[in-house]
Coordinates of C-alpha atoms in Angstrom, one line a residue:
M177 CA 0.3 -13.7 33.7
Y178 CA -0.9 -10.3 32.4
H179 CA -4.2 -9.5 30.8
E180 CA -4.6 -6.2 28.2
H181 CA -5.7 -3.0 29.0
P182 CA -8.7 -2.6 30.3
I183 CA -9.6 -0.2 27.6
K184 CA -10.1 -3.2 25.4
I185 CA -13.6 -3.9 27.2
L186 CA -14.8 -1.5 25.3
R187 CA -13.7 -3.4 21.9
Y188 CA -15.0 -6.9 22.8
S189 CA -18.4 -5.1 24.1
S190 CA -18.7 -3.4 20.7
K191 CA -19.3 -6.8 19.4
N192 CA -22.6 -6.8 20.8
I193 CA -24.2 -3.6 20.3
W194 CA -26.7 -5.2 17.9
L195 CA -28.5 -6.2 21.7
L196 CA -29.3 -2.6 21.4
V197 CA -32.1 -3.4 18.8
F198 CA -34.1 -4.1 21.4
P199 CA -34.7 -1.3 23.5
L200 CA -34.7 0.8 20.0
L201 CA -37.8 -1.7 19.4
R202 CA -39.6 -1.2 22.5
N203 CA -39.1 2.6 22.3
I204 CA -40.4 2.6 18.5
R205 CA -43.2 0.8 20.0
N206 CA -44.4 2.8 22.5
F207 CA -42.8 5.9 20.7
R208 CA -45.9 8.7 21.2
I209 CA -45.9 12.8 21.2
G210 CA -47.0 14.0 24.6
S211 CA -45.9 13.6 28.1
D212 CA -46.9 10.6 28.7
Y213 CA -44.2 9.2 26.6
I214 CA -41.5 10.8 28.9
Y215 CA -43.0 9.4 31.7
G216 CA -43.4 5.7 29.9
W217 CA -40.0 5.5 28.9
L218 CA -38.5 6.1 32.2
R219 CA -41.0 3.5 33.8
G220 CA -39.1 1.2 31.5
A221 CA -35.6 2.3 31.4
W222 CA -34.8 -0.3 33.4
F223 CA -34.7 -2.5 30.2
D224 CA -32.6 -0.3 28.6
I225 CA -29.9 -0.3 31.8
M226 CA -30.1 -3.6 31.7
I227 CA -29.6 -4.6 28.1
I228 CA -26.6 -2.2 28.0
G229 CA -25.3 -3.8 31.3
L230 CA -25.0 -7.3 29.8
I231 CA -23.3 -5.8 27.0
I232 CA -20.5 -4.4 29.2
I233 CA -20.8 -7.4 31.1
F234 CA -19.6 -9.4 28.2
G235 CA -17.0 -6.9 27.9
M236 CA -15.3 -7.8 31.2
I237 CA -15.7 -11.4 30.6
R238 CA -14.6 -11.3 27.1
W239 CA -11.3 -9.3 28.4
R240 CA -11.0 -11.4 31.5
F241 CA -10.5 -14.7 29.6
S242 CA -8.0 -13.1 27.5
V243 CA -4.5 -14.1 29.3
I244 CA -1.3 -13.1 28.2
E245 CA 1.9 -15.3 29.1
L246 CA 5.8 -14.6 28.3
E247 CA 7.7 -17.5 28.6
E248 CA 11.2 -17.7 27.8
S249 CA 10.9 -18.9 24.2
G250 CA 7.6 -17.0 23.1
I251 CA 4.5 -15.4 23.6
I252 CA 1.4 -17.2 24.4
H253 CA -2.2 -15.6 24.5
R254 CA -5.3 -17.7 24.9
N255 CA -8.4 -15.8 24.5
G256 CA -12.1 -17.0 24.3
I257 CA -14.7 -17.9 27.0
F258 CA -16.2 -21.1 25.8
F259 CA -14.2 -22.3 22.8
R260 CA -10.6 -21.6 23.8
V261 CA -8.1 -20.3 21.6
R262 CA -4.4 -20.8 22.6
T263 CA -1.5 -18.8 20.2
V264 CA 2.2 -19.5 20.7
I265 CA 4.7 -17.2 18.6
P266 CA 8.0 -17.9 19.5
Y267 CA 10.4 -15.2 19.7
A268 CA 12.5 -16.4 17.4
N269 CA 10.2 -16.9 14.5
I270 CA 9.2 -13.2 14.9
S271 CA 9.7 -11.1 11.8
S272 CA 8.5 -7.7 12.6
I273 CA 6.8 -6.3 16.1
T274 CA 5.0 -3.5 15.8
F275 CA 3.9 -1.0 18.9
E276 CA 1.4 2.3 18.2
R277 CA -0.1 4.7 20.3
P278 CA -3.0 6.2 18.6
L279 CA -3.7 10.0 19.7
Y280 CA -7.1 8.6 21.4
L281 CA -5.5 5.7 23.1
M282 CA -2.2 8.0 24.5
P283 CA -5.0 9.7 27.9
F284 CA -5.1 5.6 28.9
N285 CA -1.5 4.5 28.8
A286 CA -2.5 2.1 26.0
V287 CA -0.4 0.9 23.4
K288 CA -1.6 -1.6 20.5
M289 CA 1.1 -4.2 19.6
K290 CA 1.0 -6.6 16.5
C291 CA 3.4 -9.9 16.1
D292 CA 4.2 -10.9 12.5
T293 CA 5.6 -14.1 11.5
S294 CA 6.6 -15.4 8.2
S295 CA 2.7 -17.5 8.3
G296 CA -0.5 -17.3 9.0
I297 CA -3.6 -15.6 7.1
L298 CA -2.4 -12.6 4.9
G299 CA -2.8 -9.0 5.6
T300 CA -3.5 -9.6 8.9
A301 CA -2.1 -9.9 12.0
D302 CA -0.5 -13.2 14.0
M303 CA -1.5 -11.9 17.5
K304 CA -2.8 -8.4 17.7
L305 CA -3.0 -7.0 21.6
T306 CA -4.0 -4.0 23.3
V307 CA -1.6 -3.7 26.4
S308 CA -0.1 -1.1 28.5
R309 CA 3.0 0.8 28.7
K310 CA 4.3 -1.0 31.3
L311 CA 3.8 -4.5 29.5
C312 CA 4.8 -3.4 26.5
G313 CA 8.2 -2.4 27.7
I314 CA 8.1 -5.8 29.3
I315 CA 7.3 -7.6 26.0
G316 CA 10.0 -5.4 24.0
D317 CA 12.8 -6.6 26.7
N318 CA 12.5 -10.2 25.5
V319 CA 11.6 -9.4 21.6
P320 CA 15.2 -9.0 19.3
D321 CA 16.1 -5.1 19.4
V322 CA 19.1 -3.3 18.5
R323 CA 22.6 -3.3 19.9
R324 CA 23.9 0.0 20.4
S325 CA 27.7 -1.8 20.4
T326 CA 27.2 -3.1 16.6
L327 CA 24.5 0.2 15.9
T328 CA 25.7 1.1 11.6
N329 CA 26.8 4.4 11.9
N330 CA 25.9 4.8 8.0
I331 CA 22.3 5.4 8.3
P332 CA 21.5 9.1 7.2
K333 CA 19.1 10.9 9.6
P334 CA 16.0 11.1 7.0
T335 CA 15.4 15.1 6.8
V336 CA 12.1 17.3 6.6
M337 CA 12.5 17.3 3.4
S338 CA 12.8 14.2 2.6
V339 CA 9.5 13.1 4.1
I340 CA 7.7 15.8 2.4
L341 CA 8.8 14.8 -1.1
F342 CA 8.2 11.5 -0.1
S343 CA 4.5 12.4 1.2
M344 CA 4.0 14.4 -2.3
F345 CA 5.4 11.3 -4.5
F346 CA 3.4 8.6 -3.2
S347 CA -0.2 10.2 -2.1
S348 CA -2.6 8.6 -4.4
G349 CA -1.2 9.5 -7.6
L350 CA -0.1 13.3 -7.7
S351 CA -0.3 13.0 -11.8
G352 CA -3.6 10.8 -11.8
A353 CA -5.3 13.7 -9.6
V354 CA -4.1 16.2 -11.9
Y355 CA -5.0 14.8 -15.0
I356 CA -8.3 13.9 -13.6
A357 CA -9.4 17.4 -12.3
A358 CA -7.9 19.1 -15.4
F359 CA -10.3 16.7 -17.2
F360 CA -13.4 17.9 -15.2
F361 CA -12.3 21.7 -15.1
K362 CA -11.6 21.9 -18.9
G363 CA -14.9 19.3 -19.9
G364 CA -17.2 21.2 -18.0
E365 CA -16.6 24.3 -20.1
I366 CA -16.9 22.7 -23.1
A367 CA -19.8 20.5 -22.2
R368 CA -21.8 23.7 -20.9
S369 CA -20.7 25.7 -24.5
I370 CA -21.8 22.4 -26.9
I371 CA -24.9 22.8 -24.9
S372 CA -25.8 26.4 -25.0
E373 CA -24.6 26.6 -28.3
Y374 CA -27.6 23.5 -29.4
F375 CA -30.2 25.3 -27.2
R376 CA -29.3 28.5 -28.8
R377 CA -30.1 27.4 -32.2
I378 CA -33.7 25.8 -31.4
S379 CA -35.2 28.7 -29.5
E380 CA -34.4 32.0 -27.9
G381 CA -36.9 30.7 -25.3
T382 CA -35.4 27.7 -24.5
G383 CA -31.6 29.4 -24.2
K384 CA -33.3 30.8 -21.1
V385 CA -35.0 28.3 -19.6
S386 CA -31.6 26.3 -19.9
A387 CA -29.0 28.5 -18.6
I388 CA -29.4 27.2 -15.0
N389 CA -29.4 23.4 -16.2
L390 CA -26.3 24.7 -18.0
F391 CA -24.6 26.6 -14.8
R392 CA -25.1 23.5 -12.9
I393 CA -23.6 21.4 -15.4
S394 CA -20.4 23.6 -15.3
D395 CA -20.5 23.6 -11.4
T396 CA -21.3 19.7 -10.9
A397 CA -17.8 19.6 -13.7
Y398 CA -15.8 21.7 -11.3
G399 CA -16.9 20.3 -8.1
I400 CA -15.8 16.9 -9.2
G401 CA -12.2 18.2 -10.8
V402 CA -12.0 20.1 -7.1
F403 CA -12.7 16.7 -5.4
F404 CA -10.1 14.6 -6.9
I405 CA -7.5 17.6 -6.4
G406 CA -8.8 18.0 -2.4
A407 CA -8.5 13.8 -2.0
W408 CA -5.1 14.3 -2.8
L409 CA -4.3 17.5 -0.5
I410 CA -6.0 15.0 2.0
S411 CA -3.8 12.2 1.3
F412 CA -0.9 14.3 1.1
I413 CA -1.4 15.5 4.4
I414 CA -2.3 12.1 5.9
N415 CA 0.9 10.9 4.9
I416 CA 2.8 13.8 6.3
Q417 CA 1.9 13.5 9.7
R418 CA 2.3 9.6 9.6
Y419 CA 6.1 9.5 8.1
S420 CA 6.7 12.9 9.9
R421 CA 9.5 12.5 13.2
F422 CA 11.1 9.3 10.8
S423 CA 14.1 7.6 12.0
V424 CA 15.8 4.4 12.1
S425 CA 18.5 2.6 13.4
I426 CA 20.2 -0.4 12.5
D427 CA 22.7 -3.3 13.2
S428 CA 23.9 -6.9 11.6
R429 CA 20.6 -8.5 13.2
C430 CA 17.6 -6.0 13.7
M431 CA 16.2 -2.7 12.2
K432 CA 14.4 -0.5 14.5
L433 CA 12.2 2.6 12.7
S434 CA 9.7 5.5 14.6
Y435 CA 7.5 7.6 12.7
G436 CA 4.2 9.4 13.1
A437 CA 2.9 12.8 14.3
V438 CA -0.3 11.9 15.7
T439 CA -0.4 8.1 15.7
Q440 CA 3.2 7.3 17.2
R441 CA 4.7 3.8 15.3
N442 CA 7.5 1.6 16.4
Y443 CA 8.5 -0.7 14.3
R444 CA 11.1 -3.9 14.7
I445 CA 12.3 -6.0 11.6
I446 CA 14.4 -9.0 12.1
S447 CA 17.1 -8.6 9.1
S448 CA 16.9 -12.2 8.1
Y449 CA 13.1 -12.2 7.4
I450 CA 13.0 -9.3 4.9
N451 CA 12.1 -10.8 1.8
F452 CA 13.8 -8.5 -1.1
V453 CA 15.4 -4.6 -0.9
D454 CA 12.5 -2.6 -3.7
L455 CA 14.2 0.8 -4.6
R456 CA 11.4 2.5 -6.3
Q457 CA 11.2 5.6 -8.6
N458 CA 8.8 7.3 -10.7
L459 CA 9.9 8.9 -14.1
I460 CA 10.5 12.4 -12.2
M461 CA 12.3 10.9 -9.3
K462 CA 14.7 8.9 -12.2
L463 CA 15.5 12.1 -14.2
S464 CA 16.3 14.2 -10.8
G465 CA 18.3 11.1 -9.2
A466 CA 16.4 10.6 -6.4
I467 CA 14.9 7.1 -4.9
T468 CA 12.7 5.5 -1.8
V469 CA 13.9 2.7 -0.4
H470 CA 11.2 0.1 0.5
I471 CA 11.5 -3.2 2.2
S472 CA 9.5 -6.7 2.2
C473 CA 9.0 -8.3 5.5
P474 CA 6.3 -9.9 6.7
G475 CA 4.4 -7.9 9.1
Y476 CA 5.7 -4.3 8.0
G477 CA 3.6 -2.2 5.6
A478 CA 0.8 -4.7 5.5
G479 CA -1.7 -2.7 6.0
H480 CA -3.4 -1.0 2.9
R481 CA -3.0 2.8 4.4
S482 CA 1.2 2.1 4.6
L483 CA 4.3 1.6 2.8
P484 CA 7.0 -0.9 3.8
V485 CA 9.2 2.2 3.5
L486 CA 12.9 1.5 4.9
L487 CA 13.8 5.4 4.0
P488 CA 12.1 7.8 2.3
V489 CA 13.7 9.9 -0.9
R490 CA 17.0 9.9 -0.8
R491 CA 19.9 11.0 -3.8
E492 CA 20.4 7.9 -5.8
K493 CA 24.0 8.6 -6.0
N494 CA 24.6 7.8 -2.4
M495 CA 22.3 5.3 -2.3
R496 CA 24.7 2.4 -2.9
R497 CA 27.1 3.4 0.5
E498 CA 24.3 3.9 2.2
L499 CA 22.8 -0.3 1.3
E500 CA 26.2 -1.1 1.9
A501 CA 25.6 -0.6 5.3
I502 CA 22.7 -2.4 6.0
G503 CA 24.2 -5.3 4.1
V504 CA 22.7 -5.1 0.6
F505 CA 25.4 -4.8 -2.6
T506 CA 23.7 -3.7 -5.3
G507 CA 26.8 -5.4 -7.6
T508 CA 28.5 -4.0 -10.7
G509 CA 25.5 -4.0 -13.4
R510 CA 23.1 -5.5 -15.4
D511 CA 24.4 -8.8 -16.9
F512 CA 21.6 -9.2 -19.3
R513 CA 19.4 -6.8 -20.6
P514 CA 16.7 -6.2 -23.5
K515 CA 18.0 -4.7 -26.8
G516 CA 17.5 -4.2 -30.1
I517 CA 14.1 -2.0 -31.6
K518 CA 12.0 -4.5 -31.9
N519 CA 12.1 -5.1 -28.2
Y520 CA 11.4 -1.4 -27.6
W521 CA 9.0 -1.2 -29.7
Q522 CA 7.5 -3.9 -27.2
Y523 CA 7.6 -1.7 -24.3
V524 CA 6.1 1.3 -26.1
W525 CA 3.5 0.2 -28.7
S526 CA 0.8 0.1 -26.3
A527 CA 1.2 3.8 -25.4
V528 CA 2.6 5.0 -29.0
I529 CA -0.2 3.6 -31.0
P530 CA -2.8 5.8 -28.9
A531 CA -0.5 9.0 -28.9
V532 CA -0.1 9.0 -33.1
M533 CA -4.4 8.0 -33.4
A534 CA -5.6 10.0 -31.3
F535 CA -5.4 13.6 -33.4
P536 CA -5.8 11.9 -36.8
I537 CA -9.1 10.1 -35.4
H538 CA -10.3 14.0 -34.3
H539 CA -9.7 15.4 -37.7
A540 CA -11.8 12.5 -38.9
V541 CA -14.6 12.7 -37.1
S542 CA -14.6 16.8 -36.9
E543 CA -15.1 16.4 -40.7
V544 CA -18.1 14.5 -40.9
F545 CA -20.0 16.3 -37.2
H546 CA -18.6 19.7 -37.5
G547 CA -20.4 20.6 -34.4
I548 CA -18.1 18.6 -32.0
S549 CA -15.2 19.4 -33.3
E550 CA -14.5 20.6 -29.7
I551 CA -15.2 17.8 -28.1
T552 CA -13.3 15.9 -30.1
L553 CA -10.3 17.9 -29.9
F554 CA -10.6 18.3 -26.0
A555 CA -10.7 13.9 -26.1
A556 CA -7.7 13.9 -28.3
I557 CA -5.8 16.0 -26.1
M558 CA -6.2 14.4 -23.1
T559 CA -5.8 10.9 -25.0
A560 CA -2.1 12.1 -25.9
V561 CA -1.2 13.4 -22.6
P562 CA -1.1 10.4 -20.7
S563 CA -0.1 8.3 -23.8
V564 CA 2.8 10.4 -24.7
W565 CA 3.7 10.4 -20.8
L566 CA 3.4 6.6 -20.6
T567 CA 5.7 6.3 -23.5
A568 CA 8.3 8.6 -21.9
V569 CA 7.9 6.2 -18.7
R570 CA 8.1 3.0 -21.3
T571 CA 11.3 4.1 -22.7
G572 CA 13.0 4.7 -19.4
A573 CA 11.8 1.5 -18.7
F574 CA 13.1 -0.4 -21.9
I575 CA 16.3 1.6 -21.5
T576 CA 16.9 0.4 -17.5
S577 CA 15.8 -2.7 -17.4
G578 CA 17.5 -6.1 -16.8
V579 CA 18.8 -8.8 -14.7
S580 CA 22.2 -9.5 -12.7
L581 CA 22.8 -12.1 -10.7
Y582 CA 26.3 -12.0 -8.5
D583 CA 27.6 -13.7 -5.5
D584 CA 24.2 -15.3 -3.8
K585 CA 22.3 -12.2 -5.3
I586 CA 19.6 -11.2 -7.7
M587 CA 18.7 -8.3 -9.0
I588 CA 15.6 -7.3 -11.2
R589 CA 14.9 -3.5 -12.4
C590 CA 12.0 -3.8 -14.2
C591 CA 8.8 -1.6 -14.7
R592 CA 5.1 -1.9 -12.8
G593 CA 2.6 0.7 -14.3
T594 CA 4.9 3.9 -13.9
T595 CA 6.7 3.0 -11.1
F596 CA 10.3 1.7 -12.0
H597 CA 11.6 -1.3 -9.2
T598 CA 15.1 -2.0 -8.8
V599 CA 14.5 -5.5 -6.4
I600 CA 17.5 -6.9 -4.8
S601 CA 16.8 -10.3 -3.1
D602 CA 19.0 -13.8 -1.9
R603 CA 18.3 -16.4 -4.8
R604 CA 16.8 -18.7 -2.1
K605 CA 14.4 -16.2 -2.1
L606 CA 13.5 -17.0 -5.7
V607 CA 10.3 -19.4 -5.5
R608 CA 9.3 -19.8 -8.9
F609 CA 11.0 -18.9 -12.0
E610 CA 9.0 -18.4 -14.9
T611 CA 9.4 -17.4 -19.1
E612 CA 7.3 -16.9 -21.4
Q613 CA 7.4 -16.5 -25.4
T614 CA 4.3 -15.2 -27.6
L615 CA 4.3 -15.9 -31.4
F616 CA 5.7 -12.4 -32.2
Q617 CA 8.8 -12.6 -29.8
K618 CA 9.6 -16.3 -31.2
R619 CA 10.5 -14.7 -34.6
R620 CA 12.8 -12.4 -32.9
R621 CA 14.1 -15.0 -30.6
A622 CA 13.0 -13.5 -27.4
C623 CA 11.3 -13.8 -24.1
S624 CA 9.5 -12.6 -21.5
V625 CA 10.9 -13.1 -17.9
S626 CA 9.3 -13.2 -14.8
F627 CA 10.4 -13.7 -11.2
W628 CA 8.5 -14.5 -8.3
L629 CA 9.8 -13.8 -4.5
E630 CA 8.8 -15.2 -1.3
G631 CA 6.7 -13.2 0.5
E632 CA 3.7 -13.6 2.6
K633 CA 1.9 -12.5 -0.6
Q634 CA 4.2 -13.3 -3.6
K635 CA 5.6 -10.7 -5.7
R636 CA 6.2 -10.8 -9.2
F637 CA 8.7 -9.0 -11.1
R638 CA 8.6 -9.3 -15.0
V639 CA 11.2 -8.2 -17.4
K640 CA 10.8 -7.9 -21.2
G641 CA 12.6 -8.5 -24.3
L642 CA 15.6 -10.5 -23.4
S643 CA 16.8 -12.9 -25.8
E644 CA 16.5 -16.3 -25.8
S645 CA 20.2 -17.1 -25.2
D646 CA 19.9 -14.5 -22.1
V647 CA 16.7 -16.0 -21.0
R648 CA 19.1 -19.7 -21.2
S649 CA 22.0 -18.3 -18.9
I650 CA 19.8 -17.1 -16.0
S651 CA 17.9 -20.3 -16.1
Q652 CA 21.7 -22.2 -15.9
L653 CA 22.9 -19.9 -13.5
L654 CA 19.6 -20.0 -11.1
E655 CA 19.5 -24.0 -11.7
Y656 CA 23.3 -23.4 -10.4
N657 CA 23.2 -21.9 -7.5
A658 CA 19.7 -23.3 -6.0
D659 CA 19.8 -24.5 -3.0
E660 CA 18.5 -28.3 -2.9
S661 CA 16.1 -27.3 0.0
T662 CA 14.5 -25.2 -1.8
K663 CA 11.4 -25.9 -3.8
K664 CA 11.8 -24.0 -6.9
K665 CA 8.9 -24.6 -9.7
Q666 CA 10.1 -23.6 -13.5
S667 CA 8.0 -23.6 -16.1
H668 CA 9.0 -22.5 -19.9
A669 CA 6.1 -21.7 -22.9

């Protein structure tokens, strides 16, 4: 029988910090300026000390009733004073386990442990404990780990440059931050020039009075632009320290990942619980032949600040061999893909129309309102630039999207937002297959197909513009190879 690390007493005590409201009320009621206040406070200090003592004592009691038991079959955690909660996680049901050493816990030799299974509340660990390093080692000896005798040697060691590129591409939207910053930088100058001209026409005196306000408008716009650039830079620095010292080792049943400069994180992931592998790219990565590998596994990358990355940025031409080393086979190609100019239009119309209409609208408005031609031109440019970029992304999506079925695998190539996904999964992980057809698609005998894959939160991947015959073939192949024990829902619109 074990207890959590004593540092957890502070966490349990913090839940009763609201009791400090009573000393605060006493001090507010007796507050007076003068030496008498200090004397009066010292006389009643016993009350403040008693409240603080009660908070700490209650934390110690909570800690004392938090008990960890390690049995041959699993981990047991008992917690609670009046209402006892008993949590049991068998070792065989563990999908991933995380050991974290934040900087503030290092002096105390404490480790935060998170244990996850395929069940439980979404986005939260099934068991979360703060333990000593000694107990951490004992728990680590009981859970699955990579075996050196069966270690896969074909997995490349992530380089410093791959971590830097990964942090750059996945830090709070680089292109979005640059776009918003440019909007406020240039928008501030335009707003100042327009308002300045307006006041100049009214009167010379008003122009002098408004000069300070105009300066503030420009400074505010520049400040907002600098804020977005700074936010991206902070996100980039955080990701650099988060994913630095990245290492990965894999055998036939387990994956072991570790990374982090300030907060050291170690993950053990059971391969059989991986729902799918997700190869991600943005447009720049696709054009340069770079790719990053993510996985979907309960407990890994579940937090909003972390990504379920398995391998940072790698060359796409080498990826097939590296994926086969971990048991992921990418097949030979796309069996079913969108075709035809009409299906291409389905991909790009929402991006092409704003790009084409931006400047005609600018000219029409400026002909009527001559005084705002500069700001309408700026609005047209700021509308056209992301629309042209999005058109390029959607064009790439049309060219590369598709579905492949081989052996017991399914591979889905699609685009979500501005990110390209190549998803590889076992067919038994497919929990829902859905086809959709609009009136416009019906005329050209086309459909959109959505695949829902297993996970704590089911993931949807959608491929647009497939022909009805291809969709029918996919449906038949999935039904023929479906595991009878797996419940699948199919809906056809």
